[in-house]
mmCIF file of C-alpha atoms and ligand atoms in Angstrom:
data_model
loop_
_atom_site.group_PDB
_atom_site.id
_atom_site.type_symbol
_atom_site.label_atom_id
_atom_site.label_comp_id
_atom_site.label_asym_id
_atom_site.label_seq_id
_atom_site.Cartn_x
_atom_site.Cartn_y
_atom_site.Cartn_z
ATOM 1 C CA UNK K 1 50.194 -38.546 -4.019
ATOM 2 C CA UNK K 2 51.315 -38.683 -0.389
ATOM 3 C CA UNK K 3 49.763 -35.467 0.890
ATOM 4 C CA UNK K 4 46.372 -37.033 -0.739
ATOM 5 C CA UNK K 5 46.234 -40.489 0.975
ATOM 6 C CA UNK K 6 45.312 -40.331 4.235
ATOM 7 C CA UNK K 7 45.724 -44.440 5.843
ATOM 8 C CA UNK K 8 44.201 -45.014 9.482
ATOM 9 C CA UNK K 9 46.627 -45.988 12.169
ATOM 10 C CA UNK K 10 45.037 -49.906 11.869
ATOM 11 C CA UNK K 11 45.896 -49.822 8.494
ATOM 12 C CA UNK K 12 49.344 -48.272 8.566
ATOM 13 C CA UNK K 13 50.303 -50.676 11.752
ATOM 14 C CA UNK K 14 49.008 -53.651 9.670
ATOM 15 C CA UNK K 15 50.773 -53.206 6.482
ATOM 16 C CA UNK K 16 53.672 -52.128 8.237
ATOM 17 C CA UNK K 17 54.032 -55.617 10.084
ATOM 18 C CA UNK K 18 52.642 -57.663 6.656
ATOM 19 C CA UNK K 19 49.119 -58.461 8.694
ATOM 20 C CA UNK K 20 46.267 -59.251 5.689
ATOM 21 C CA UNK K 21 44.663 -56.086 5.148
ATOM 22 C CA UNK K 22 41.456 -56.490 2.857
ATOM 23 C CA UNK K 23 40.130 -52.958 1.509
ATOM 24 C CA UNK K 24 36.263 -52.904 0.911
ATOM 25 C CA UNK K 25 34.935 -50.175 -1.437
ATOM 26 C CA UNK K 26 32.733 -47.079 -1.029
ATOM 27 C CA UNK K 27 29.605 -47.054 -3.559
ATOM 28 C CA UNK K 28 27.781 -50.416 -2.443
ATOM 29 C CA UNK K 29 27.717 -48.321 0.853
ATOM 30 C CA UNK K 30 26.381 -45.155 -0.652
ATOM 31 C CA UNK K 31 24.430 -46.787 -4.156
ATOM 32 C CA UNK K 32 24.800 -50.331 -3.622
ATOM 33 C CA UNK K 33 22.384 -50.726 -0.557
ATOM 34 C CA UNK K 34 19.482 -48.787 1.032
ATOM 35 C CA UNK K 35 19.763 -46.832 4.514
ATOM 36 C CA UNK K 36 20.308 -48.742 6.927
ATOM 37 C CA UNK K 37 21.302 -52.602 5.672
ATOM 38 C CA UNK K 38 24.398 -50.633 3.870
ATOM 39 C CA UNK K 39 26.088 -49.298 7.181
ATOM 40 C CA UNK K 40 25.030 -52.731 8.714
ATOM 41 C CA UNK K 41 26.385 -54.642 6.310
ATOM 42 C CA UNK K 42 29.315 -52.426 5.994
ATOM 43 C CA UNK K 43 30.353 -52.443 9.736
ATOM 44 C CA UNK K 44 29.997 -56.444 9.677
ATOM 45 C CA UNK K 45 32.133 -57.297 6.494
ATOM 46 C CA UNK K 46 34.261 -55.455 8.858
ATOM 47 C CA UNK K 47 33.824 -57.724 11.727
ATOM 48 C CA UNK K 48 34.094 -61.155 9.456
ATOM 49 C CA UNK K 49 37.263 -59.531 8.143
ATOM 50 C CA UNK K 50 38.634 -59.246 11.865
ATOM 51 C CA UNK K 51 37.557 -62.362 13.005
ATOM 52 C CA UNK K 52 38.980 -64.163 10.215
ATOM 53 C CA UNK K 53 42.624 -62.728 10.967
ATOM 54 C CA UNK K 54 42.248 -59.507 8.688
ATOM 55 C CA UNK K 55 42.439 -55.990 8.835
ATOM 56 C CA UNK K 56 39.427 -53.946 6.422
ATOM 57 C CA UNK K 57 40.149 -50.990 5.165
ATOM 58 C CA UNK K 58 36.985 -49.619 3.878
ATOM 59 C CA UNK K 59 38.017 -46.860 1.525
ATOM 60 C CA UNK K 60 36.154 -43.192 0.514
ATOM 61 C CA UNK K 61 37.212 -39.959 -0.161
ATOM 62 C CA UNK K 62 36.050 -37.628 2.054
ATOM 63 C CA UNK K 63 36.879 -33.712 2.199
ATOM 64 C CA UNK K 64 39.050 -34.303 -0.957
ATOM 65 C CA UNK K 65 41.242 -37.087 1.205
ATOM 66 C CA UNK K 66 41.988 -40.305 -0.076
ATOM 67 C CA UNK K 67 40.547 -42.112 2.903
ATOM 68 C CA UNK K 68 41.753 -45.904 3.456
ATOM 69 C CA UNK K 69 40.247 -47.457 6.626
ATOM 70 C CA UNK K 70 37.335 -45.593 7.870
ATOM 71 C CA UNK K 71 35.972 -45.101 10.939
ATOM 72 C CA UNK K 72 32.514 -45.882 12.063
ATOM 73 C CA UNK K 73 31.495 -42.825 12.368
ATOM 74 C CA UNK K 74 32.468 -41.884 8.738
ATOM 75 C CA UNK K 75 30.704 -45.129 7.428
ATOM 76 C CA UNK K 76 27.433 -44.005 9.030
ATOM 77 C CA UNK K 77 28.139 -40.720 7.125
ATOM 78 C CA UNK K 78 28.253 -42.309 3.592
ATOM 79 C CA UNK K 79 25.365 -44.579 4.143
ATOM 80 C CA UNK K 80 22.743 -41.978 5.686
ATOM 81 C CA UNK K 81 24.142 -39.478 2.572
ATOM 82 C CA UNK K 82 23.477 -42.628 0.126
ATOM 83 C CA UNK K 83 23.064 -41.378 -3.257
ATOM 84 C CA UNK K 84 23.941 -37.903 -2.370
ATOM 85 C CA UNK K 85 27.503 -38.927 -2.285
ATOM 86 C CA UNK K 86 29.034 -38.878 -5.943
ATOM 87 C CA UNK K 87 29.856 -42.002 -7.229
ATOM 88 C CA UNK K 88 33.485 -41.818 -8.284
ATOM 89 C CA UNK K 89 35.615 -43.415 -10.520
ATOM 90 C CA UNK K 90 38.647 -43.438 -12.281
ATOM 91 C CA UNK K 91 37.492 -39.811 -14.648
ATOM 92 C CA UNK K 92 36.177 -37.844 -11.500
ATOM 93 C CA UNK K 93 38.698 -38.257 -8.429
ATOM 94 C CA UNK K 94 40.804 -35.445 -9.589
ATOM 95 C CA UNK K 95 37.576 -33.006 -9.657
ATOM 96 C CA UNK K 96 36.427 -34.960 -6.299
ATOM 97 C CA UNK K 97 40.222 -34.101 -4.555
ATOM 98 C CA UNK K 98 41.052 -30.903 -5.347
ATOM 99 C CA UNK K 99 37.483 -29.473 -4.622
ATOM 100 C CA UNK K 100 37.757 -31.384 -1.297
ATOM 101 C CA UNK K 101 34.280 -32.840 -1.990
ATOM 102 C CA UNK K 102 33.004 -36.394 -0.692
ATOM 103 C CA UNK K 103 33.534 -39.146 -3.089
ATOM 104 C CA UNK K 104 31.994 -42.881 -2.680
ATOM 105 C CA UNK K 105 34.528 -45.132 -4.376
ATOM 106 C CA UNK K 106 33.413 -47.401 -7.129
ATOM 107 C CA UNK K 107 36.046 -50.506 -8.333
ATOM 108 C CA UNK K 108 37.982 -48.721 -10.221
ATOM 109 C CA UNK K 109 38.818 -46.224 -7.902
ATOM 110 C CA UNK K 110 38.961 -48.651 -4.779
ATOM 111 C CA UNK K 111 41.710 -50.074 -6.749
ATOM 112 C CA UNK K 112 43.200 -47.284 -7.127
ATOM 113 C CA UNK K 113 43.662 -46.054 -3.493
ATOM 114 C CA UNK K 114 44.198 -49.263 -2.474
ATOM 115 C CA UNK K 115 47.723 -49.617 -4.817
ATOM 116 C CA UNK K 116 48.845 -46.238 -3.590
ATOM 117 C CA UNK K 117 48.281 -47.502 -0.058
ATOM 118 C CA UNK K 118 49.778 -51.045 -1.229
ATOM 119 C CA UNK K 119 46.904 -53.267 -0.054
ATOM 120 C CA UNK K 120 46.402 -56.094 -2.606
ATOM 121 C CA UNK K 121 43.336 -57.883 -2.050
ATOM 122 C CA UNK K 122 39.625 -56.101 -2.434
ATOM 123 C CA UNK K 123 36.673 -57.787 -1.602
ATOM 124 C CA UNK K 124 33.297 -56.666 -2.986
ATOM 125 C CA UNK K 125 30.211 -57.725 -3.870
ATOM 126 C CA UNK K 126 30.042 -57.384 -7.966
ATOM 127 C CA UNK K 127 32.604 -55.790 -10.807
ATOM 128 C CA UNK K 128 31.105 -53.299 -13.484
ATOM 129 C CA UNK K 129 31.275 -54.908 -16.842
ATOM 130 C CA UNK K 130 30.178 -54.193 -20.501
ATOM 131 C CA UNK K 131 26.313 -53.081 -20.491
ATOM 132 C CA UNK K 132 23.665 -54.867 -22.238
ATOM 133 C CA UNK K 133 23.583 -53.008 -25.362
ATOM 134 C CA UNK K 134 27.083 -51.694 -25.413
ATOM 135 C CA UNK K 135 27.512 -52.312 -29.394
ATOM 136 C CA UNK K 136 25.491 -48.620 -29.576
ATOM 137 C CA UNK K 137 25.729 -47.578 -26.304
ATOM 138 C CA UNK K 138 29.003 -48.208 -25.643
ATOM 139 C CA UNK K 139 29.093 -48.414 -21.824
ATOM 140 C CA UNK K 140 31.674 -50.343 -20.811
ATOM 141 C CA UNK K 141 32.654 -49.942 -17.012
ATOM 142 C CA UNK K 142 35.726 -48.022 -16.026
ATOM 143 C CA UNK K 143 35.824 -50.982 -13.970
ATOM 144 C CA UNK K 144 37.459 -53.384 -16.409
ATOM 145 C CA UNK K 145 40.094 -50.621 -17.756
ATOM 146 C CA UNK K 146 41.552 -50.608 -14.180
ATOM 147 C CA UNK K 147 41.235 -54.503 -13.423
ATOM 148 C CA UNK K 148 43.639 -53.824 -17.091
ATOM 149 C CA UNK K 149 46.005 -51.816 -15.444
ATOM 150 C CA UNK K 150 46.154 -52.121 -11.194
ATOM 151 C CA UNK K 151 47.356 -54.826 -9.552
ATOM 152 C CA UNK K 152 44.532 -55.484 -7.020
ATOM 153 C CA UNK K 153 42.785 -58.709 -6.677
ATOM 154 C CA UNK K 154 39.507 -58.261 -6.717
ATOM 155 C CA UNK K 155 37.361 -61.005 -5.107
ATOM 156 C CA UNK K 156 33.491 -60.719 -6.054
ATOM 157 C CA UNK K 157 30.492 -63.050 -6.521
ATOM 158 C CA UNK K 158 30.900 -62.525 -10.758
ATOM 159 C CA UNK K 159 29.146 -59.556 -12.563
ATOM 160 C CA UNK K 160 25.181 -59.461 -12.248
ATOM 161 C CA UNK K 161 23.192 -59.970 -15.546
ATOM 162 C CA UNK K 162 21.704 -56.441 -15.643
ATOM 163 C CA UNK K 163 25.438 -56.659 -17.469
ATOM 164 C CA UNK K 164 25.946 -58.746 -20.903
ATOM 165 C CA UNK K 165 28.349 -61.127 -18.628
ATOM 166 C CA UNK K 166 29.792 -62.734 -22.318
ATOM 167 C CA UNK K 167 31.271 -59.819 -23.321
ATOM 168 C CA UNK K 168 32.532 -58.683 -19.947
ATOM 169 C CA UNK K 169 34.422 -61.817 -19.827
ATOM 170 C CA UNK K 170 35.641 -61.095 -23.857
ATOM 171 C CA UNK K 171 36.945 -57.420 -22.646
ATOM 172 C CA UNK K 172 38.746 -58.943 -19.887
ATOM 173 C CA UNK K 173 40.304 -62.079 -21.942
ATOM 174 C CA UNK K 174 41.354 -58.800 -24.528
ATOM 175 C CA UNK K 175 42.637 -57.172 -21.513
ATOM 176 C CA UNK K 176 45.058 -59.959 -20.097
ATOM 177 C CA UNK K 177 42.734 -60.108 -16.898
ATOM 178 C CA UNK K 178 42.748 -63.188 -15.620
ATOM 179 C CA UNK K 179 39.454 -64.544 -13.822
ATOM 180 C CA UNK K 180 39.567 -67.174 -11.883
ATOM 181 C CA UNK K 181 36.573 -69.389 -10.364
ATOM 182 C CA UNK K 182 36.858 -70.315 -6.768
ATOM 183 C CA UNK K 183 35.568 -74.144 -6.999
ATOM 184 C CA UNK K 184 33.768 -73.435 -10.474
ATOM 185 C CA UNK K 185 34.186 -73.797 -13.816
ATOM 186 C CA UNK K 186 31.344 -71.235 -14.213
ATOM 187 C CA UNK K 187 31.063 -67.498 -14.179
ATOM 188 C CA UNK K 188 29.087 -66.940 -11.158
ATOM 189 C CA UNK K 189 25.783 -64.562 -11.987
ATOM 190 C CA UNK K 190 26.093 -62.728 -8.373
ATOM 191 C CA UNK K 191 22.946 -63.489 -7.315
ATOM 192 C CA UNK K 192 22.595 -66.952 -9.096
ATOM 193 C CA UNK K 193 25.530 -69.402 -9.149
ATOM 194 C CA UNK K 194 24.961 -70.038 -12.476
ATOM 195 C CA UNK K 195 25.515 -67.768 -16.002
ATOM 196 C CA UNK K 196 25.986 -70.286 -18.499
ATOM 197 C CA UNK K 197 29.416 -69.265 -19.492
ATOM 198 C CA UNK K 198 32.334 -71.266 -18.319
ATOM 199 C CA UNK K 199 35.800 -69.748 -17.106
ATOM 200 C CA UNK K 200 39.461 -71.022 -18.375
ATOM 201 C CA UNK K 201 40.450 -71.612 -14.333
ATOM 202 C CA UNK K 202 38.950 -73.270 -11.278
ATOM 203 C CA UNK K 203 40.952 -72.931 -8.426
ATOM 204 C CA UNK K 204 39.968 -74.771 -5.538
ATOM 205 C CA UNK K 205 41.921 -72.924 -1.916
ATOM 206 C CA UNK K 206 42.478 -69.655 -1.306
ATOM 207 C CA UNK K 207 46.413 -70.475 -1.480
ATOM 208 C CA UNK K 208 46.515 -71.740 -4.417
ATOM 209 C CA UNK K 209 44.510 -68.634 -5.951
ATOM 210 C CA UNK K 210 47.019 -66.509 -3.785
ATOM 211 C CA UNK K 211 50.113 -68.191 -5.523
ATOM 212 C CA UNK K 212 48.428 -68.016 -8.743
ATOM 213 C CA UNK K 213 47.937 -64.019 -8.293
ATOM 214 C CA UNK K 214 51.874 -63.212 -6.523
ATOM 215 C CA UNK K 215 52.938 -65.497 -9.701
ATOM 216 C CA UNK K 216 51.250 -62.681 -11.968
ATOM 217 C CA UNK K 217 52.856 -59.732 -10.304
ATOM 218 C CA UNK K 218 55.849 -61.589 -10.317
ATOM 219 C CA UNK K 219 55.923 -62.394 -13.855
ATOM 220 C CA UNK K 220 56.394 -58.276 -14.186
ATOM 221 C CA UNK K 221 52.549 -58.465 -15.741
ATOM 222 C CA UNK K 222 50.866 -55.384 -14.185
ATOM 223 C CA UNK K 223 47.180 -55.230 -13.473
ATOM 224 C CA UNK K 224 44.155 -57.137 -11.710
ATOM 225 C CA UNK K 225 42.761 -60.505 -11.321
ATOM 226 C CA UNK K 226 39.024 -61.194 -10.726
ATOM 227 C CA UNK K 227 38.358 -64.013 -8.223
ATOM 228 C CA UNK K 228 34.754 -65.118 -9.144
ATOM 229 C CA UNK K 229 33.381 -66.424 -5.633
ATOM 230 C CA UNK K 230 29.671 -67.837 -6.357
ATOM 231 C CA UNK K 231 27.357 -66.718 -3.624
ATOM 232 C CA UNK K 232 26.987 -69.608 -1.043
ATOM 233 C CA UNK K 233 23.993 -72.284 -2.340
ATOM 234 C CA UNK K 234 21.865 -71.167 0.425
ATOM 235 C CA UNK K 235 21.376 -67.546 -0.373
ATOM 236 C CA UNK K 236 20.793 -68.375 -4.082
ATOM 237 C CA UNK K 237 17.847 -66.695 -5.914
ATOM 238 C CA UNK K 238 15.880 -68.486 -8.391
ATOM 239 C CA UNK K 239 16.840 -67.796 -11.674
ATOM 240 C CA UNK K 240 13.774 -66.851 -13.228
ATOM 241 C CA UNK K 241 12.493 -65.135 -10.583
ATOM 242 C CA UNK K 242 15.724 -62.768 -11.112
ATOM 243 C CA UNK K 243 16.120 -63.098 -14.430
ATOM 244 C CA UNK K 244 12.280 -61.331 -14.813
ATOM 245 C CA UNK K 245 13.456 -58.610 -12.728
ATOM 246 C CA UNK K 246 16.298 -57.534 -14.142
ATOM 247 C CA UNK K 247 14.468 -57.728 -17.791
ATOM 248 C CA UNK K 248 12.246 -55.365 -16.257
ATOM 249 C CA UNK K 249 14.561 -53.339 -14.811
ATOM 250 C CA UNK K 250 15.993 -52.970 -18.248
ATOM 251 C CA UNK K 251 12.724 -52.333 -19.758
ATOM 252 C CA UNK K 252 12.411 -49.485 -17.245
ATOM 253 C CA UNK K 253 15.483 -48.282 -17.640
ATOM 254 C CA UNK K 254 15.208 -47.589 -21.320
ATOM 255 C CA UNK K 255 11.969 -46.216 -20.837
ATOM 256 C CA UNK K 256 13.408 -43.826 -18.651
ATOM 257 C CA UNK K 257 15.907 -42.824 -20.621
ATOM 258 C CA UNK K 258 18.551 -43.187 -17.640
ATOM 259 C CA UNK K 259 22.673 -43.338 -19.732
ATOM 260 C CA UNK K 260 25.695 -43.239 -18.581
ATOM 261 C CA UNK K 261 26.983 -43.470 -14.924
ATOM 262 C CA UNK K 262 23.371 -43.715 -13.635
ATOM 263 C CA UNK K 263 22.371 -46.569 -15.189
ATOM 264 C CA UNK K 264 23.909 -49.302 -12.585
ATOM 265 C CA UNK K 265 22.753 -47.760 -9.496
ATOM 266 C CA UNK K 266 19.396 -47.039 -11.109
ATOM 267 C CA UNK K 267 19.265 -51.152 -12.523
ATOM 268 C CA UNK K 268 20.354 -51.893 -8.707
ATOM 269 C CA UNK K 269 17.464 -50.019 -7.076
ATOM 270 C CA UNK K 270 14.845 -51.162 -9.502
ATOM 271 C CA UNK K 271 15.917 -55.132 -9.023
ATOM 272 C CA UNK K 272 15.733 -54.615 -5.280
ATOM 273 C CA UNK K 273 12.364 -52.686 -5.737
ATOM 274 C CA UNK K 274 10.751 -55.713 -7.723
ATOM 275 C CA UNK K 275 12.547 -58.835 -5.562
ATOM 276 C CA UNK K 276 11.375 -57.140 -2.464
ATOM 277 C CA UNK K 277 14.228 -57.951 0.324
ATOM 278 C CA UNK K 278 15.207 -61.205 -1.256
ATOM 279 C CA UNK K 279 18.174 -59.386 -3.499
ATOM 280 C CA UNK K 280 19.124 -57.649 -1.139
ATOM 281 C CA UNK K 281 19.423 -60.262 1.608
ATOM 282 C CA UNK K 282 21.330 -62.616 -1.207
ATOM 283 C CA UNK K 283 23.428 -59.420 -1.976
ATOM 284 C CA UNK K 284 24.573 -58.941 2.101
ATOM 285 C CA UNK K 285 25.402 -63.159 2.588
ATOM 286 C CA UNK K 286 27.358 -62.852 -0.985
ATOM 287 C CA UNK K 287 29.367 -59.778 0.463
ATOM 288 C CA UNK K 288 30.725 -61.835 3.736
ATOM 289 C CA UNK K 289 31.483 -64.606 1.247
ATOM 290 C CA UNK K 290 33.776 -62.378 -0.717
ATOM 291 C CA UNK K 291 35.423 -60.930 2.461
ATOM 292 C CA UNK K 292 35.859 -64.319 4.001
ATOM 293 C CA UNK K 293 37.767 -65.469 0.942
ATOM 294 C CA UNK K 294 39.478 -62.517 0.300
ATOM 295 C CA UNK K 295 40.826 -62.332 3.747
ATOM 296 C CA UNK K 296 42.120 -66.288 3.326
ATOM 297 C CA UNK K 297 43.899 -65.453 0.138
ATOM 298 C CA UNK K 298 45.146 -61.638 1.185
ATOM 299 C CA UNK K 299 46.957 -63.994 4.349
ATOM 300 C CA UNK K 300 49.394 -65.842 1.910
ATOM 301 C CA UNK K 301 49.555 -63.184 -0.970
HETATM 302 N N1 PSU U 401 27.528 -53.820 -9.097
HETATM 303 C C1 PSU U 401 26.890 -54.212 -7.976
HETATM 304 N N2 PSU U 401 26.862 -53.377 -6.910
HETATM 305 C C2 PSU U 401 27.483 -52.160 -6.926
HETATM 306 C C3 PSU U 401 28.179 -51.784 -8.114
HETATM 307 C C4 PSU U 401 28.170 -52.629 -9.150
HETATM 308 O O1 PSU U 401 26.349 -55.295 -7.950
HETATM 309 O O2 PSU U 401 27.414 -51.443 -5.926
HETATM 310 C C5 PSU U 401 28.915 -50.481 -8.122
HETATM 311 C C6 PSU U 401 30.405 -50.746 -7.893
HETATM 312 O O3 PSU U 401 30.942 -49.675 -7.138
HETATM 313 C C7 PSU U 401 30.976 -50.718 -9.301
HETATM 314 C C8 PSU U 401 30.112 -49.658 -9.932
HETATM 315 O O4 PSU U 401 32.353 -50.407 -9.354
HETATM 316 O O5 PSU U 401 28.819 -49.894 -9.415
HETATM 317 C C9 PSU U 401 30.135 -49.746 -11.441
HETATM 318 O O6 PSU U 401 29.480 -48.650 -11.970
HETATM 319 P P1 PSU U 401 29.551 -48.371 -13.543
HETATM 320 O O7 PSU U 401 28.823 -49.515 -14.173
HETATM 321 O O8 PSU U 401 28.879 -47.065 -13.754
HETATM 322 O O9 PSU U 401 31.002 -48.380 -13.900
HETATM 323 MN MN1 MN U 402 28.979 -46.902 -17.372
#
């Protein structure tokens, strides 16, 4: 595993002296954004990180390496190659490494990387969940299996309804992952604060979500915890207006006939492509949220 990982000399120095490090993932960069809002958004997530007292450690894979804390340079790289790069998860990093090919990180493999390197806390923007449709379908993300099985915190703005967001919260409950609301009761929609289905725990500080999470690992009970931050009220999109175009989105999608690991990115491009910039502004501001948060809780963790 060691001659895969390859940590930046920020990273190493951070974790080495217990200083919050925060890793960030790879595909928003590269599937999650268009050219050039995702290297600007990427490079200040960063810079809130650092200001609030953390260390990021944006993590890729690039020439087969298990990258963990990227450079500027290399972040540029991912963005301007966007959907070129392969979206990787948990199935395809051993065909991404020993090929030495470029890999943009989804979740499940940020998680990953990030145990191996021993960072804790991940902040993001939204989890893969259980697809509308799933019952025939059956795409479920790989997402979930690892938030099963890694013990990384992941701190996001909830799951986006392009996903059924009931079931994703059944398949976690099944999978002993706890989510926890920060200062809700409700399972934030991503870009709406709002999905009509309520969560178990509202935790109101980032220490007391910290304690709650250290009391997990502690408890010998392996795996992740999803910290549902709902985007802040002022970079809320109306409901309908988003609720129209993701039904569209699906519409389109099926009438495409796009499956498998295509379907998010595709269901992310077509909602930004019908909102106009309004998504994609909501999805930036929810992004520094997470990072903010994350960075408060990866401080007493
Ligand atoms: N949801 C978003 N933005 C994203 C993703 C999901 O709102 O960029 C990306 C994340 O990297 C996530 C992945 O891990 O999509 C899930 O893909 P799939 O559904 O194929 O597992
Ligand atoms: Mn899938």
């Amino acid at each position: 595993m060691e001659k895969y990982l390859k940590i930046s000399e920020e990273v190493k120095e951070a974790l080495a002296n217990g200083k919050p490090v925060i890793a960030l993932e790879s595909t928003i960069i590269s599937h999650g954004m268009p050219y050039p809002q995702n290297v600007e958004t990427a490079l200040k997530v960063e810079n809130i990180i650092r200001e609030n007292g953390g260390v990021p450690a944006t993590i890729a894979i690039l020439k087969g390496e298990l990258k963990v804390g990227l450079s500027s340079e290399e972040i540029d790289y991912l963005g301007k190659r966007g959907l070129d790069c392969i979206k990787t998860s948990r199935r395809d990093l051993a065909h991404i490494v020993s090929n030495k090919l470029d890999g943009a990180t989804t979740v499940a493999t940020t998680m990953i990387i990030a145990e191996m390197a021993g960072i804790k806390v991940f902040a993001t923007g939204g989890i893969g969940g259980v697809h509308r449709g799933a019952e025939t379908t059956m795409d479920i993300s790989a997402d979930l299996e690892e938030l099963a099985q890694t013990s990384v915190a992941v701190v996001c703005a909830g799951a986006k309804s392009i996903l059924d967001i009931g079931l994703t919260l059944e398949y976690l409950e099944t999978k002993g992952v706890p989510v926890v609301g920060f200062q809700t009761k409700e399972m934030p929609a991503f870009y709406t604060r709002k999905s009509g289905f309520s969560l178990d725990y509202k935790i109101d500080s980032a220490e007391d979500i910290a304690k709650m999470i250290k009391t997990k690992w502690e408890l010998g009970l392996k795996g992740g915890v999803v910290v549902a931050n709902p985007i802040p009220e002022e970079f809320e999109m109306d409901y309908d207006k988003i609720t129209n175009a993701i039904e569209t989105a699906l519409k389109e999608m099926d009438a495409n006939g796009v499956k498998g690991k295509e379907s998010t990115p595709f269901l992310l491009a077509k909602v930004k492509e019908i909102t106009g910039g309004d998504s994609l502004n909501s999805n930036i501001q929810l992004v520094f949220n997470n990072a903010k948060l994350a960075t408060q809780i990866a401080k007493t963790i």
